[in-house]
Short mmCIF file of C-alpha atoms in Angstrom, two decimals:
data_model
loop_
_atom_site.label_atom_id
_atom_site.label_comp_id
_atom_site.label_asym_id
_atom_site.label_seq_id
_atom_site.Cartn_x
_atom_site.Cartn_y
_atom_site.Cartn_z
CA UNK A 1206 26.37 -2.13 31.90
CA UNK A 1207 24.83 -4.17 29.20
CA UNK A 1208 26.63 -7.02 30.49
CA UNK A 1209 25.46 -7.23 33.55
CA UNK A 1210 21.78 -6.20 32.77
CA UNK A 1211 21.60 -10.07 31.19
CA UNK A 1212 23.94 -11.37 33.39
CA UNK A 1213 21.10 -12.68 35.79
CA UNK A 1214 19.43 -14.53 32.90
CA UNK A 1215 22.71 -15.98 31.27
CA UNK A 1216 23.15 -17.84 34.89
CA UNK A 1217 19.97 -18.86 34.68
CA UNK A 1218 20.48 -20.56 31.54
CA UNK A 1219 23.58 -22.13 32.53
CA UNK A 1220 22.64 -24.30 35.09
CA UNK A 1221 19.85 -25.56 32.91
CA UNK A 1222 20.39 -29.29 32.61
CA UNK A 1223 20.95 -30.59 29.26
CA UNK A 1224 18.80 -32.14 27.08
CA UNK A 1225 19.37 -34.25 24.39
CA UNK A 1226 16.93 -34.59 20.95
CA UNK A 1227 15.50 -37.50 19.73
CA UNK A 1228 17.39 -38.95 16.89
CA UNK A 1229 14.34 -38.26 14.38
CA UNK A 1230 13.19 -35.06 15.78
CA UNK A 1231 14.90 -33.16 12.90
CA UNK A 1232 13.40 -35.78 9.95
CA UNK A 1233 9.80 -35.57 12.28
CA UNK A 1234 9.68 -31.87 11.97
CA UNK A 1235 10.29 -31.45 8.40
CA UNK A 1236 7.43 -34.46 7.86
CA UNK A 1237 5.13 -32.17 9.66
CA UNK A 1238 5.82 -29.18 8.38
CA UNK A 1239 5.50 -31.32 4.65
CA UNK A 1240 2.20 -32.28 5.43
CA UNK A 1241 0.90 -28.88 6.55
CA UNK A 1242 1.90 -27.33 3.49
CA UNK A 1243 -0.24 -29.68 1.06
CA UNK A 1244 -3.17 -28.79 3.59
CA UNK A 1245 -5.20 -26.28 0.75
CA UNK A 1246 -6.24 -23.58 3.77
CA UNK A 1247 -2.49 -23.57 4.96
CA UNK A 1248 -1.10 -23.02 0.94
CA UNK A 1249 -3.76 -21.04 0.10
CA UNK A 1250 -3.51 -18.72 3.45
CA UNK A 1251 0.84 -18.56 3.19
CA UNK A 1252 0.55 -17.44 -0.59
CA UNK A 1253 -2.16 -14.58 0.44
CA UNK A 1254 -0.08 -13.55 3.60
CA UNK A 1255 2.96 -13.15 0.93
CA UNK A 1256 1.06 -11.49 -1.80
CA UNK A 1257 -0.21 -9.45 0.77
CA UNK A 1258 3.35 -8.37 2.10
CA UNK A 1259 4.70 -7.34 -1.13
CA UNK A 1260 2.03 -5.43 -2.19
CA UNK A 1261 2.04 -3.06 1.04
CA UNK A 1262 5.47 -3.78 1.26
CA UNK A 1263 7.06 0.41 1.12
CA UNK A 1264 8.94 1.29 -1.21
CA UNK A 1265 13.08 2.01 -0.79
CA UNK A 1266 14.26 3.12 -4.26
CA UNK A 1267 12.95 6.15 -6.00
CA UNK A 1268 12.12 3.96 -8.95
CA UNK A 1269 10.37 2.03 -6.44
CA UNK A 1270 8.27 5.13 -5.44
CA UNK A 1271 8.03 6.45 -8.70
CA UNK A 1272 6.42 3.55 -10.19
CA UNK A 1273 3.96 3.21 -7.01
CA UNK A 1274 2.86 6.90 -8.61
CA UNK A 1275 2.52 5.85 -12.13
CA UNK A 1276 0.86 2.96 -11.39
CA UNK A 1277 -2.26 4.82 -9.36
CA UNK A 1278 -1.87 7.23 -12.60
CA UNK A 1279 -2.75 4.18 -14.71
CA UNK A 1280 -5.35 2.73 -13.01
CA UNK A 1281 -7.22 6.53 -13.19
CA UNK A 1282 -6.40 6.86 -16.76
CA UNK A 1283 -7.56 3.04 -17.30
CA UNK A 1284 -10.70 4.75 -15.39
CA UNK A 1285 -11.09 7.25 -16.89
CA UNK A 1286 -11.29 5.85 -20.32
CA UNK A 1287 -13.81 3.29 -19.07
CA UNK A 1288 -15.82 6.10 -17.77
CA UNK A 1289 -15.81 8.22 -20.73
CA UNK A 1290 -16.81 5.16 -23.21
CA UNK A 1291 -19.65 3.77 -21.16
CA UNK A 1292 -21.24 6.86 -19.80
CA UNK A 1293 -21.32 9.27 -23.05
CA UNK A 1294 -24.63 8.06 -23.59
CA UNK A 1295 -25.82 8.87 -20.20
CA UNK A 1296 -28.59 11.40 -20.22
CA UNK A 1297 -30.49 12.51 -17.20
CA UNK A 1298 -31.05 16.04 -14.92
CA UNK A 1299 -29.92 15.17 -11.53
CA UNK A 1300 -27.05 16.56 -10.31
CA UNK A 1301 -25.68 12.56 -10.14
CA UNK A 1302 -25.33 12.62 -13.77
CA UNK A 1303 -23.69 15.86 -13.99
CA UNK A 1304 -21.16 14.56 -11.45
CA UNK A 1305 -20.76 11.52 -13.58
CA UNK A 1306 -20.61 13.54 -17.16
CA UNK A 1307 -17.85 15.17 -15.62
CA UNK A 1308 -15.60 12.07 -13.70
CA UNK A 1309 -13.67 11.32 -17.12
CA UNK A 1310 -12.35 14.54 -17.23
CA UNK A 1311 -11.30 14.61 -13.51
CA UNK A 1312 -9.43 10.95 -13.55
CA UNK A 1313 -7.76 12.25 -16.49
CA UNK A 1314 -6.82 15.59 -14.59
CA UNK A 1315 -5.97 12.99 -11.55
CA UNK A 1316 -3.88 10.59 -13.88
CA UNK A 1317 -1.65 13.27 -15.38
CA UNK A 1318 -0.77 14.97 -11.93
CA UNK A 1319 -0.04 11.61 -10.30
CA UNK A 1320 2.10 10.75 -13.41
CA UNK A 1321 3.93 14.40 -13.25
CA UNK A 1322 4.89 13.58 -9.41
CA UNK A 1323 6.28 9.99 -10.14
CA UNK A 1324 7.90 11.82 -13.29
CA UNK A 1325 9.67 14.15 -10.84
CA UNK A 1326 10.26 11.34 -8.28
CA UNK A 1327 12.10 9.37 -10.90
CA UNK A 1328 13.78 12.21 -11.86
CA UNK A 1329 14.94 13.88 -8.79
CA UNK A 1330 14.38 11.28 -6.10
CA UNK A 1331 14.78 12.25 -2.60
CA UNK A 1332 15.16 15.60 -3.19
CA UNK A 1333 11.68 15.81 -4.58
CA UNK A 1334 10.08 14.72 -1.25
CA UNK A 1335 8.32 16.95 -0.33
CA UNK A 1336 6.72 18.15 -3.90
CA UNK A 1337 5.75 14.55 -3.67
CA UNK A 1338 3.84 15.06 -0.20
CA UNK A 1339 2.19 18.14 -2.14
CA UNK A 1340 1.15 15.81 -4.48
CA UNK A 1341 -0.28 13.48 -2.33
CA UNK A 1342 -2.52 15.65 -0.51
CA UNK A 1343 -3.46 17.60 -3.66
CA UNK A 1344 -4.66 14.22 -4.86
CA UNK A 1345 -6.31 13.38 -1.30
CA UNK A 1346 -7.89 16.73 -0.95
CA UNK A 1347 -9.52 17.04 -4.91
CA UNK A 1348 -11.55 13.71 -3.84
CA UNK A 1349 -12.65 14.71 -0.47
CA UNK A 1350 -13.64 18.51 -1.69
CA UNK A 1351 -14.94 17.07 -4.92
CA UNK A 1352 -17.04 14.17 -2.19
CA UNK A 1353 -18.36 17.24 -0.06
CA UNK A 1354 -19.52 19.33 -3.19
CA UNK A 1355 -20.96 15.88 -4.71
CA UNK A 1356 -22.69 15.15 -1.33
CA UNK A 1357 -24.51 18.87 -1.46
CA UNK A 1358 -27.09 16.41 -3.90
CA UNK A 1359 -28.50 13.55 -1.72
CA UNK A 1360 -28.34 10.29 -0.47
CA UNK A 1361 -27.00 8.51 -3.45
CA UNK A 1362 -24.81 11.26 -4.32
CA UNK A 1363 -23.08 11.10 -0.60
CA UNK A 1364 -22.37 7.44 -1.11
CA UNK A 1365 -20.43 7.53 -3.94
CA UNK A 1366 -18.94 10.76 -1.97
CA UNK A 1367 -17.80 8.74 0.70
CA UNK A 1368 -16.98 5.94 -1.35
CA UNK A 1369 -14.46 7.59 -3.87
CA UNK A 1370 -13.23 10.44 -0.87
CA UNK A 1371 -12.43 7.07 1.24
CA UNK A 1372 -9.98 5.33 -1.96
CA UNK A 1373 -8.42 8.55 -2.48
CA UNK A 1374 -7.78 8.57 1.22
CA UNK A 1375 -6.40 5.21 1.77
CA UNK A 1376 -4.28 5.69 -1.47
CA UNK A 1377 -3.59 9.02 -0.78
CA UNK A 1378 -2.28 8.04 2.32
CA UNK A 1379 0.04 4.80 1.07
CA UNK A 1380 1.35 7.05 -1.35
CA UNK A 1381 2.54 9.39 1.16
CA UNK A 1382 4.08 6.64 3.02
CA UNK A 1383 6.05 5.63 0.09
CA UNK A 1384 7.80 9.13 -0.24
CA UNK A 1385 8.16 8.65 3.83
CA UNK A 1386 9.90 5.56 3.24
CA UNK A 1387 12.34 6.73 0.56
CA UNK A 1388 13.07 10.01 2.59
CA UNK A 1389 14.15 7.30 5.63
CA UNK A 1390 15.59 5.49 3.58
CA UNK A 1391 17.96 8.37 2.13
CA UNK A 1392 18.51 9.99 5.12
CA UNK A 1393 19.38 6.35 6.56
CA UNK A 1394 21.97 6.21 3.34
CA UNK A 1395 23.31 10.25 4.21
CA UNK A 1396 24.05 8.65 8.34
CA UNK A 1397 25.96 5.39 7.32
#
């Protein structure tokens, strides 16, 4: 059946005439693909298309995914620590600076529960899939109910709302892809 699906096409092709390449087509190409690499837009664009790819590349080990966790844990504890250094002098009545008194304390909660679900990724792996999708929408969901409570205050408090409900999000969400991939990926292993 699949034979004779293409079959119309492979005739086709056979009756093509031939054609012959110039002698220095191969040397040619190469000389122009040379000189479009030293071009600065075309070096500069290739190594930001590869950066790029590896980092959203998914993850397909559970060290892989693991890591993906504790490195989101770093950055809030990195955060956090920034937070709690330059804003323990903050004084003020609004409810902006009560939300901000309290944001070391919540990165830190943030840091330790996304470094308890790579802990139990590395640990378990696949089987701890779906404690790691828990995980990932506890973390998306504290943001976005912490955003809504934050937003009860004003204009300037619904920005930064929107603003830090939006990171967890998109994070949120590529973390949850990660456990997706190494779920496919095991399962894929399990098949073969």
């Amino acid at each position: 059946m699949e034979e004779s699906k293409h079959q119309y096409i492979i005739d086709k092709i056979k009756i093509l005439p031939e054609v012959s390449l110039p002698d220095n087509f191969t040397r040619t190409v190469m000389r122009n693909i040379e000189q479009k690499e030293k071009e600065p837009f075309f070096s500069w664009g290739r190594k930001i298309h590869l950066f790029m790819q590896s980092a959203f590349a998914l993850p397909r080990t559970r060290e892989d995914c693991a890591v993906s966790f504790m490195a989101v844990s770093f950055f809030y504890l990195v955060a956090a620590m920034i937070l709690f250094f330059t804003l323990k002098d903050i004084s003020g009545t609004s409810t902006v600076y009560d939300w901000l008194r309290l944001q070391p304390s919540l990165f830190t909660l943030v840091s330790l529960w996304l470094a308890l679900v790579g802990a139990v990724i590395w640990a378990k792996g696949e089987k701890a899939a779906r404690f790691a999708h828990i995980g990932s929408y506890v973390y998306i969901l504290s943001f976005v109910f912490g955003g809504i409570l934050l937003s009860m205050g004003g204009k300037v408090e619904l920005l930064f709302a929107v603003i830090l409900a939006l990171g967890a999000l998109f994070t949120g969400i590529s973390l949850d892809a990660a456990v997706n991939s190494l779920a496919r990926e095991a399962s894929n292993k399990v098949e073969s």
